[in-house]
Structure formats: structure tokens, C-alpha cells
Short mmCIF file of C-alpha atoms in Angstrom, two decimals:
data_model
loop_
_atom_site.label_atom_id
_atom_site.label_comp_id
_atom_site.label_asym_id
_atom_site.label_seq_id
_atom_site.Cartn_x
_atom_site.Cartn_y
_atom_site.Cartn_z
CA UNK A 1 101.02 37.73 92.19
CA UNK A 2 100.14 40.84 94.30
CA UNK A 3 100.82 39.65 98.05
CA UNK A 4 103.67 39.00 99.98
CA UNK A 5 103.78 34.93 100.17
CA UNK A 6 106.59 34.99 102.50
CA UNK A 7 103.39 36.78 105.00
CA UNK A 8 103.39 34.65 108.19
CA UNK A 9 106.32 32.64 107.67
CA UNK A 10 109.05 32.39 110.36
CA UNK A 11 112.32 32.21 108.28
CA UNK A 12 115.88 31.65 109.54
CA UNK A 13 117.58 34.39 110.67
CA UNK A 14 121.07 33.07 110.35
CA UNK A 15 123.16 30.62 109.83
CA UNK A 16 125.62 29.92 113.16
CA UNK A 17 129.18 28.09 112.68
CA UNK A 18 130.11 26.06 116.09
CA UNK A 19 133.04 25.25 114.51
CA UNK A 20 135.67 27.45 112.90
CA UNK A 21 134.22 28.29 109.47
CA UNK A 22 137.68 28.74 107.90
CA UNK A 23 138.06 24.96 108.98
CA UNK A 24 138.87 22.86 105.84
CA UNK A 25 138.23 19.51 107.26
CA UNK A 26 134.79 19.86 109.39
CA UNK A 27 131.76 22.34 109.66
CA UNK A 28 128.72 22.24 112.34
CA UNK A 29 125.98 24.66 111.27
CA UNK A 30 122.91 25.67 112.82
CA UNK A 31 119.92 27.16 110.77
CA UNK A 32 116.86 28.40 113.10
CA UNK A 33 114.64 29.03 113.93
CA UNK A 34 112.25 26.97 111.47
CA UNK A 35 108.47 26.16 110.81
CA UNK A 36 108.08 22.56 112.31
CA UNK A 37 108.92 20.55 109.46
CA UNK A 38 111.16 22.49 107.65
CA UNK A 39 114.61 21.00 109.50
CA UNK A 40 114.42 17.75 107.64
CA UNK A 41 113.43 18.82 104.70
CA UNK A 42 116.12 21.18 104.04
CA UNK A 43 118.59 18.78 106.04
CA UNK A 44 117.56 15.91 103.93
CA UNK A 45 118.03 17.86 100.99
CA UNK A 46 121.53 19.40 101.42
CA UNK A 47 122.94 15.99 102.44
CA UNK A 48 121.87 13.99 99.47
CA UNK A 49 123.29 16.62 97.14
CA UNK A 50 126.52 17.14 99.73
CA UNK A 51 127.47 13.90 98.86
CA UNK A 52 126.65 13.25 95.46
CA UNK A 53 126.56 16.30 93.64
CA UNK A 54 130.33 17.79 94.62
CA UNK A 55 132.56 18.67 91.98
CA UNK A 56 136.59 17.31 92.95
CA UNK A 57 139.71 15.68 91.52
CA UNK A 58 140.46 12.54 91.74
CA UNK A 59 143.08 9.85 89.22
CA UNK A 60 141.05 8.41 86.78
CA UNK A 61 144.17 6.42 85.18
CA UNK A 62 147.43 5.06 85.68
CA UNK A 63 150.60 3.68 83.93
CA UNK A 64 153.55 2.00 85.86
CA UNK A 65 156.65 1.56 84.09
CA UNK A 66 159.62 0.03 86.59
CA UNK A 67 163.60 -0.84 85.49
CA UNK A 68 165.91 -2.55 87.45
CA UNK A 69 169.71 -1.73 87.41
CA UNK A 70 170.26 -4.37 84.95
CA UNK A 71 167.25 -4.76 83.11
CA UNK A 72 165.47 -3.12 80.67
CA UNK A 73 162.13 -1.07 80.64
CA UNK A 74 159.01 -3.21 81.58
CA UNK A 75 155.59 -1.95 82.32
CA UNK A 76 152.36 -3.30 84.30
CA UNK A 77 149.76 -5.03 81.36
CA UNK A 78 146.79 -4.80 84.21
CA UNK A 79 145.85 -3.97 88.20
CA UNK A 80 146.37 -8.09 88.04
CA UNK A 81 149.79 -7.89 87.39
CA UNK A 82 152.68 -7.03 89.74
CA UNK A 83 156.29 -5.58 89.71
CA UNK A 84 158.48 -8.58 90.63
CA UNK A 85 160.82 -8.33 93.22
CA UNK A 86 161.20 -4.82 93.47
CA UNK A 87 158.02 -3.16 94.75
CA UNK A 88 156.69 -4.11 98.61
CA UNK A 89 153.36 -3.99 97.31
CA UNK A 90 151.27 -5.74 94.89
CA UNK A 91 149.72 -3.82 91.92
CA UNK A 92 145.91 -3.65 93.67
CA UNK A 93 147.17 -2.30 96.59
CA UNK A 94 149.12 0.42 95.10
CA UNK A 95 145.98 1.24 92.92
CA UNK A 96 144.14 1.26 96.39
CA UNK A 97 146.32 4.33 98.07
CA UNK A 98 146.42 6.05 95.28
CA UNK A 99 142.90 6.60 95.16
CA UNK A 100 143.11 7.69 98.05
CA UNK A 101 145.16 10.69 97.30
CA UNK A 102 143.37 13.97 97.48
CA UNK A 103 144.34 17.34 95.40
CA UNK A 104 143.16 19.91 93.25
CA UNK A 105 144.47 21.19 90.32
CA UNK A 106 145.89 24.71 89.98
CA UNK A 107 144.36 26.77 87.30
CA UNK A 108 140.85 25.69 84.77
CA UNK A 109 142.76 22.32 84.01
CA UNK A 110 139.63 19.49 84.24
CA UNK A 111 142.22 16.89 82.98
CA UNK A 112 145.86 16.78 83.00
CA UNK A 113 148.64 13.97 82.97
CA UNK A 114 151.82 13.65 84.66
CA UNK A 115 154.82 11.35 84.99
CA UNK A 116 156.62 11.14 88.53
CA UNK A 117 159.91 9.17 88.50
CA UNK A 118 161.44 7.35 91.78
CA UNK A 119 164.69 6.16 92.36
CA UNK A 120 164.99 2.75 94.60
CA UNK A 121 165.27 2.04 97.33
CA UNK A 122 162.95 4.56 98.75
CA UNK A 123 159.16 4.69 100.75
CA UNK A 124 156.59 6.88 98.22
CA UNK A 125 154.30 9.08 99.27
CA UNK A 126 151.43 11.16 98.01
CA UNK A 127 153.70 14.53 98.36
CA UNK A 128 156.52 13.06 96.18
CA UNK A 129 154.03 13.45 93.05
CA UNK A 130 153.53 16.79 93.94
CA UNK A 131 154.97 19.70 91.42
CA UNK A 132 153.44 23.24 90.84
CA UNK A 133 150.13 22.35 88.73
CA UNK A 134 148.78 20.38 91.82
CA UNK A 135 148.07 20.90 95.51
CA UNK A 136 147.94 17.94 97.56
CA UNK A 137 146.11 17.96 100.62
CA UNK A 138 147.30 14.43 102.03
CA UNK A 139 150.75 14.59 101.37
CA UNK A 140 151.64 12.22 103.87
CA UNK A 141 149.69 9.59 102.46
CA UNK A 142 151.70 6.20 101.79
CA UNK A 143 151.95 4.74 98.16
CA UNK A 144 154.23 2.00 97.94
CA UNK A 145 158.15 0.67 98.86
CA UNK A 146 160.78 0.61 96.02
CA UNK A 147 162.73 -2.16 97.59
CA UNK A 148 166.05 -2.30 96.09
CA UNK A 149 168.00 -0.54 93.34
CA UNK A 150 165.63 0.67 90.26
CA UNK A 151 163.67 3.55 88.96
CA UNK A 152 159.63 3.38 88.82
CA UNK A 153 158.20 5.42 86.10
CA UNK A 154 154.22 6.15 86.96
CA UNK A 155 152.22 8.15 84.93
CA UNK A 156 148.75 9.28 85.58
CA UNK A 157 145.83 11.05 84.91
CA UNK A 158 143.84 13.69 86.69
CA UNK A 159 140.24 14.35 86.14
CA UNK A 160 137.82 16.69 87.62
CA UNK A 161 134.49 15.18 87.93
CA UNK A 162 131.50 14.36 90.16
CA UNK A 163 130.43 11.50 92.63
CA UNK A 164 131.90 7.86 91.91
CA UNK A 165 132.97 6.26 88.73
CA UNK A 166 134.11 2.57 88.69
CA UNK A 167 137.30 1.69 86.94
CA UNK A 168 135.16 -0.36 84.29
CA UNK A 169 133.10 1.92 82.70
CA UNK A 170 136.46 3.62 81.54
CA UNK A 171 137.81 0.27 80.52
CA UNK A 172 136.55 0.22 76.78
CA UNK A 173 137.95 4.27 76.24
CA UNK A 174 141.13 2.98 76.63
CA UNK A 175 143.24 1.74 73.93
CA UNK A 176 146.62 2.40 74.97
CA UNK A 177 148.33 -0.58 76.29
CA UNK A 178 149.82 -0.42 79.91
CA UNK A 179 146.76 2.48 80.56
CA UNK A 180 145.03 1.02 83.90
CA UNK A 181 141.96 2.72 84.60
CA UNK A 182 140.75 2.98 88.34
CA UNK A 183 137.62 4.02 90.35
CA UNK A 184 137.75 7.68 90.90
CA UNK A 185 136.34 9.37 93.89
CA UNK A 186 135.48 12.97 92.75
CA UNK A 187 133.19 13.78 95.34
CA UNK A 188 135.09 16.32 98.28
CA UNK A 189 132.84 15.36 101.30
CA UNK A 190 133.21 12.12 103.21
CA UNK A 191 130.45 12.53 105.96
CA UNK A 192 127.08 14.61 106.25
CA UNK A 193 124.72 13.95 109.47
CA UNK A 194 121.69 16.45 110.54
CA UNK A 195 119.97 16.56 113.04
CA UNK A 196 116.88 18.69 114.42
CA UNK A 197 116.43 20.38 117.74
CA UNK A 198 113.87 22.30 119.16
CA UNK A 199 113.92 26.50 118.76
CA UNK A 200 112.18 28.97 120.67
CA UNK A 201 111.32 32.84 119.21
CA UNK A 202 110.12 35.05 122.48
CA UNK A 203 107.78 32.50 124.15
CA UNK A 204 106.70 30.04 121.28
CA UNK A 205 108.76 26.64 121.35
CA UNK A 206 107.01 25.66 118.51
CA UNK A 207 109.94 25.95 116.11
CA UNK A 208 112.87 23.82 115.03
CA UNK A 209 116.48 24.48 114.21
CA UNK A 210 118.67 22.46 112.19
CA UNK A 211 122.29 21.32 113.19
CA UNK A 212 124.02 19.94 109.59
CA UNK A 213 127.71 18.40 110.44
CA UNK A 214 129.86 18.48 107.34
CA UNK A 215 133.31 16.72 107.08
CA UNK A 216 135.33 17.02 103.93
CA UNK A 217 138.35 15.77 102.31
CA UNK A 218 139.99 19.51 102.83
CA UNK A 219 140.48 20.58 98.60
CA UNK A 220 136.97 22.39 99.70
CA UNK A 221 136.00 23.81 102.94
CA UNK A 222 132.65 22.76 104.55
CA UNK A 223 131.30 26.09 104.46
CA UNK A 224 131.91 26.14 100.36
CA UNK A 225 130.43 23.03 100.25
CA UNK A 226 126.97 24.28 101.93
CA UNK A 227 126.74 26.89 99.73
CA UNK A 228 127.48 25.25 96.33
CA UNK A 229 124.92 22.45 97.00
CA UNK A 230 122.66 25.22 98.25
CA UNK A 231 122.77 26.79 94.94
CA UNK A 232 122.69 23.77 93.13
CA UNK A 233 119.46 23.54 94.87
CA UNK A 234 117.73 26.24 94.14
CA UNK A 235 118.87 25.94 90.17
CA UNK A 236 116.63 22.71 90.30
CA UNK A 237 113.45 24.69 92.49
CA UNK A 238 114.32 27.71 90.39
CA UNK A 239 112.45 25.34 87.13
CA UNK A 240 109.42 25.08 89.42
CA UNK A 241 108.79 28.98 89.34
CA UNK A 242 106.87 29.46 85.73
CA UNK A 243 104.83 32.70 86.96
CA UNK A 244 107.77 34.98 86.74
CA UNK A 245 109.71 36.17 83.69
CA UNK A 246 113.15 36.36 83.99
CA UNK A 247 115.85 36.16 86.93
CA UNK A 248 115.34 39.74 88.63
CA UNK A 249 111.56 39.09 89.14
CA UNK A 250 112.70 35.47 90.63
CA UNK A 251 115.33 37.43 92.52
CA UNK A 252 112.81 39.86 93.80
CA UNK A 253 110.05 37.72 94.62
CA UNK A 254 110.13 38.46 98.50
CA UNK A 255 109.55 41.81 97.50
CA UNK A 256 106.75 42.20 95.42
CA UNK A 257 104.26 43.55 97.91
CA UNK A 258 106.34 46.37 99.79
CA UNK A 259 103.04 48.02 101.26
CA UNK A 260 102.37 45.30 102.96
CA UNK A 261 103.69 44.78 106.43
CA UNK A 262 103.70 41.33 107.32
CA UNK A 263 104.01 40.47 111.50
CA UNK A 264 107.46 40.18 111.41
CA UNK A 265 108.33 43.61 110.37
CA UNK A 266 105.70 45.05 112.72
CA UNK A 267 107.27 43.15 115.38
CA UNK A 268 110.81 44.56 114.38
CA UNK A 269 109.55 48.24 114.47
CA UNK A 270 108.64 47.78 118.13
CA UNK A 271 111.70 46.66 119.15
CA UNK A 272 114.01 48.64 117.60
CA UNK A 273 113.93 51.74 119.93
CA UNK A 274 113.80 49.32 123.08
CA UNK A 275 116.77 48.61 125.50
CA UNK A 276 118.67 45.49 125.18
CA UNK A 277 117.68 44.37 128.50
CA UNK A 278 115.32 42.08 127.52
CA UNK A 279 118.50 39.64 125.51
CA UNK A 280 119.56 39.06 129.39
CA UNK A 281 123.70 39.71 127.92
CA UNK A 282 125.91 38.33 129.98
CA UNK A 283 128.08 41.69 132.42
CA UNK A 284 130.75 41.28 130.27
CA UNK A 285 128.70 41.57 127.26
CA UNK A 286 126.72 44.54 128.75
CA UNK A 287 130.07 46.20 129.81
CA UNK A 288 131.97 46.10 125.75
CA UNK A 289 128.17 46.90 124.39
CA UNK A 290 128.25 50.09 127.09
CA UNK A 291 131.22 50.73 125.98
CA UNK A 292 130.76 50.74 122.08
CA UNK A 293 127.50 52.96 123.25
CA UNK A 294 125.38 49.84 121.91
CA UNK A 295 122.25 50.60 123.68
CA UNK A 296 119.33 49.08 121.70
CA UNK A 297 118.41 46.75 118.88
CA UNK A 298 118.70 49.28 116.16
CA UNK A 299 122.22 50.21 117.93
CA UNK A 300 122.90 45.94 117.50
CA UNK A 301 121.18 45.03 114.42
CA UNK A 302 122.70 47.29 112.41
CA UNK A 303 126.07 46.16 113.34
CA UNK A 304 127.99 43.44 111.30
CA UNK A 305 129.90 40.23 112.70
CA UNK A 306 133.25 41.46 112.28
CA UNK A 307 132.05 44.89 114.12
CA UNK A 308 130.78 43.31 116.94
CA UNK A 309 133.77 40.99 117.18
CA UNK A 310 136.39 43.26 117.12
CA UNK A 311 134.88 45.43 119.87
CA UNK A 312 137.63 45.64 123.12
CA UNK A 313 137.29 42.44 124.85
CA UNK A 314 135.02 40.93 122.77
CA UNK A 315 135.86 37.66 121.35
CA UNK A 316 134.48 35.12 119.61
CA UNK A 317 132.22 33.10 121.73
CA UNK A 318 130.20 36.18 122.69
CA UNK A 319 129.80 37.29 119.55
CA UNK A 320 127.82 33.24 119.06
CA UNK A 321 125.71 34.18 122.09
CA UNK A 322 124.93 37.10 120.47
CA UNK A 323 123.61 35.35 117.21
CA UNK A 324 121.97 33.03 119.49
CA UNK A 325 120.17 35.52 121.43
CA UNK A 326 118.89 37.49 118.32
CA UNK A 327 118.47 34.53 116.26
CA UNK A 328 115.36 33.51 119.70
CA UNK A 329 113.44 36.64 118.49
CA UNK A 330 114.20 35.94 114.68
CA UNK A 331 116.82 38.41 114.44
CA UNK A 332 120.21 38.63 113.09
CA UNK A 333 123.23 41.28 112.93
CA UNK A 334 123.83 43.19 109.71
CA UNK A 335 119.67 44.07 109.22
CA UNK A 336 120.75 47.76 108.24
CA UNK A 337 119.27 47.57 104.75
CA UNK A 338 116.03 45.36 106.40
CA UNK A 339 115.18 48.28 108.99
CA UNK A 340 115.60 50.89 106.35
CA UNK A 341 112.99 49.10 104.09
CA UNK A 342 110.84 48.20 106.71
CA UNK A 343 110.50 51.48 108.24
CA UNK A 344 110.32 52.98 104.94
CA UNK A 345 106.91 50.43 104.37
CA UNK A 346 106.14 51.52 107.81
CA UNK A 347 105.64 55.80 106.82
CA UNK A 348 103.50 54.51 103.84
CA UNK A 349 101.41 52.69 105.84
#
């Protein structure tokens, strides 16, 4: 392969977070600009592996062992049968919040059990199983009412695992009586919409950018998310590639024709020298760029996020109209190592 096949191609020059990207719950981000067409497939293809490719913890089995203060030990045969006269809730519905419990275990464990004992009366919640080999997220999620004097022993199992799996296809692994097995829902995000809007570069409206809203459960944060099904991705597209021979050439592909400059670059070698005037900055932007003697697009695109942030009276909103404004002329901060190699390609041409 001896030309550049990236030649002609607008690709993204960033990815902007509208919401806080240290968020754990929620995530908006924007991808542009992109060749028509390229929004949904890429936002199609994220969201179907968002939500069922996700590694999480979830209980995969339960025991409930319960003693009143003058009986002896008895224990739950099945999700059928119910502690009588001592629990508020039936068996099914305890089974039902504790699925909904969400947590992560603390180091490489994929599978660990654990026995939590309550005293009656008392109101259970998710945080009163917690000890130091788990983090619980919802703590304040209900379980079930001891009613009256008693102890409730439950034990349970956590798994790490991936997507959905129903209660029965445990069923015949189990041969322990009392062991109830339950659906487990492994997979950290609960919601994943896109959506595509128009992008303009300079003049040409003829590109797209795409806005993917991520919500998760909070053991992973959106922006981890993105980028493990993102790389779960390109594993799968990496198979596709059978002309190159191992991972640097894959790695390297965008570079195999460095004599070639392709419009992009020539485009970026005009503007590097030229004034910022043409972004239209807001005064208050000009004023902290003035300031920071930030004078041209070599002077900006060189810069990193956290540079440009943490300039005097800078804050975080104008640092996203800054994105935005680059991102128009498919540009993006931190290009130090981009300009080098470009204008590097530029004296051997």
C-alpha cells in the first residue's frame, strides 16, 4: 500500500464533553465534523456495543437463612417461598431490589461470596452489605423490613460478567440446596441515544457531527465506557485488515505515505502563521489569549486543554468555544506533534 488512504477524508478533530467528563452517572459527547454518513454509523455502532458488550458486577446467587427468637435456623427452599411472619416482603420482591444493587468489587476478584447478618427489627438497605472488598454505588437502595425480633442470615454471590443472564440458565449448576439463583444485570450502562446534527468546516455545511448521550449505573463513568466499547470495536475491524503484518504496521497505517501532503495538511500550513481573527473569539477570549501572548494558530494549536484552561480568567466554557471554533476548520488543541510532522513533509516537498 504506497498512498495515504486517509487522502481527502475529513476526520474528527475532537471529541467535545457538554457535560462534566468526570461525571459518573451521564456523558453528552460530540464527534465532528464528519463525512455525511459517518454519524450513524459510528453512533449506531457504539450504542449496540454500549449496551451489550459492558463488563460489570452484578449477584448472580442468593441464600436466605432467617431465626426467630425462639426458633431454630430455617432457610428459603426457592424465590417461591417466603419468610413467615417476620420479613415485610415476600421472597420475589426481595430478589427484585437486590438486583438492583449496583457495586464493584475491589481488587481482580470476578467472583466472590459473602454473608451479611441483620438483627430485627430493622429496614435493610443496599449499604448495610457493604464491607471493604465491595463498593456500592446505590447504597441507599431499599432491600427489605425485618419486622420483629430475629436475625436474617443472607448469603450471596458476586459475579463479574457481561450483558443479561436469566436466573434459569444457572438453575441446573446449582446443587446446593437453599442456593437461589437470580437474573444478573452485568451490563454498567442503562441508556444510550445519538443523534446527528449538521457541521460546518470554513464555508462547507456539508458535514455532520454526532451527539452520543451516555447514562450509566455510576461503577463506570460514561467517558470509560466510550472508550472501552471503542476499543472493543476496533479489535473486531482490526480482523478485517489482512494486508498488514503485525500491530505497529496496523498502528501506523495513517502514516505510510509521509511525502505525501494530503489537503488537509496543506490547508494547516497556511494557517498556522495567520492571526486568530478569523475564529471571531469572543473580547474576553481575545483579552486572556492577549494576555498569554496567544497570537495565532500555531500559538493555539500547540497548546493543550488544561493550558488553555488554566489561563487567568479563563474557565471552562470558553475553553468549549474554543474546541468548537477549531473543531469548524477541522482543528483541535494539542496538534504540536501534527504541525511538526506536517511541516517536516512540507521541506521535503
Amino acid at each position: 500500500m504506497d498512498k495515504n488512504i486517509l487522502q481527502h477524508l475529513q476526520l474528527p478533530s475532537n471529541i467535545i464533553f457538554e457535560v462534566n467528563e468526570e461525571d459518573d452517572f451521564h456523558g453528552i459527547f460530540v464527534m465532528k465534523p464528519l463525512e455525511k454518513g459517518y454519524g450513524i454509523t459510528l453512533g449506531n455502532s457504539l450504542r449496540r456495543v454500549l449496551l451489550s458488550s459492558l463488563h460489570g458486577y452484578a449477584i448472580s446467587t442468593i441464600k436466605i437463612e432467617y431465626q426467630t427468637k425462639d426458633e431454630k435456623r430455617n432457610f428459603v427452599k426457592s424465590e417461591f417461598d417466603n419468610i413467615p411472619n417476620m420479613v415485610l416482603e415476600d421472597t420475589l420482591t426481595i430478589i427484585s431490589n437486590l438486583k438492583k444493587i449496583r457495586f464493584t468489587l475491589n481488587g481482580e476478584s470476578q467472583k466472590k461470596t459473602f454473608l451479611a447478618e441483620f438483627d430485627g427489627p430493622k429496614e435493610v438497605y443496599a449499604k448495610d452489605l457493604s464491607n471493604s472488598d465491595m463498593n456500592i454505588v446505590n447504597g441507599d437502595q431499599y432491600l427489605f423490613t425485618i419486622t420483629k425480633e430475629g436475625k436474617i442470615f443472607l448469603e450471596y454471590t458476586v459475579e463479574w460478567g457481561k450483558g443479561f443472564i436469566a436466573a434459569e440458565k444457572k438453575r441446573e449448576a446449582i446443587s446446593t440446596i437453599g442456593v437461589i439463583p437470580i437474573d444478573s444485570i452485568f451490563s454498567p450502562v442503562k441508556k444510550v441515544n445519538f443523534s446527528i446534527e449538521a457541521a460546518r468546516v470554513e464555508n462547507i455545511t456539508d458535514y455532520e457531527s454526532l451527539i452520543l448521550d451516555v447514562y450509566t449505573d455510576g461503577t463506570i463513568k460514561p467517558k470509560q465506557a466510550v472508550e472501552q466499547s471503542a476499543y472493543i470495536l476496533i479489535q473486531f475491524l482490526a480482523k478485517f485488515i489482512t494486508s498488514v503484518k503485525d500491530e505497529k504496521e496496523l498502528i501506523d497505517l495513517e502514516n505510510i505515505s509521509e511525502d505525501n501532503i494530503d489537503d488537509q495538511d496543506a490547508k494547516l500550513i497556511q494557517l498556522l502563521d495567520q492571526s486568530l481573527d478569523t475564529l471571531e473569539f469572543t473580547e474576553r477570549i481575545k483579552n486572556c489569549f492577549n494576555s498569554a501572548n496567544i497570537k495565532t494558530f500555531r500559538d493555539l494549536l500547540t497548546k493543550t486543554e488544561s493550558e488553555i484552561e488554566n489561563l487567568k480568567n479563563f474557565g471552562k466554557k470558553s475553553l468549549e468555544t474554543v474546541i468548537e471554533k477549531l473543531a469548524e476548520y477541522g482543528l483541535s488543541l494539542n496538534m504540536k506533534d501534527r504541525i511538526e510532522k506536517v511541516e517536516r513533509m512540507y521541506k521535503k516537498n
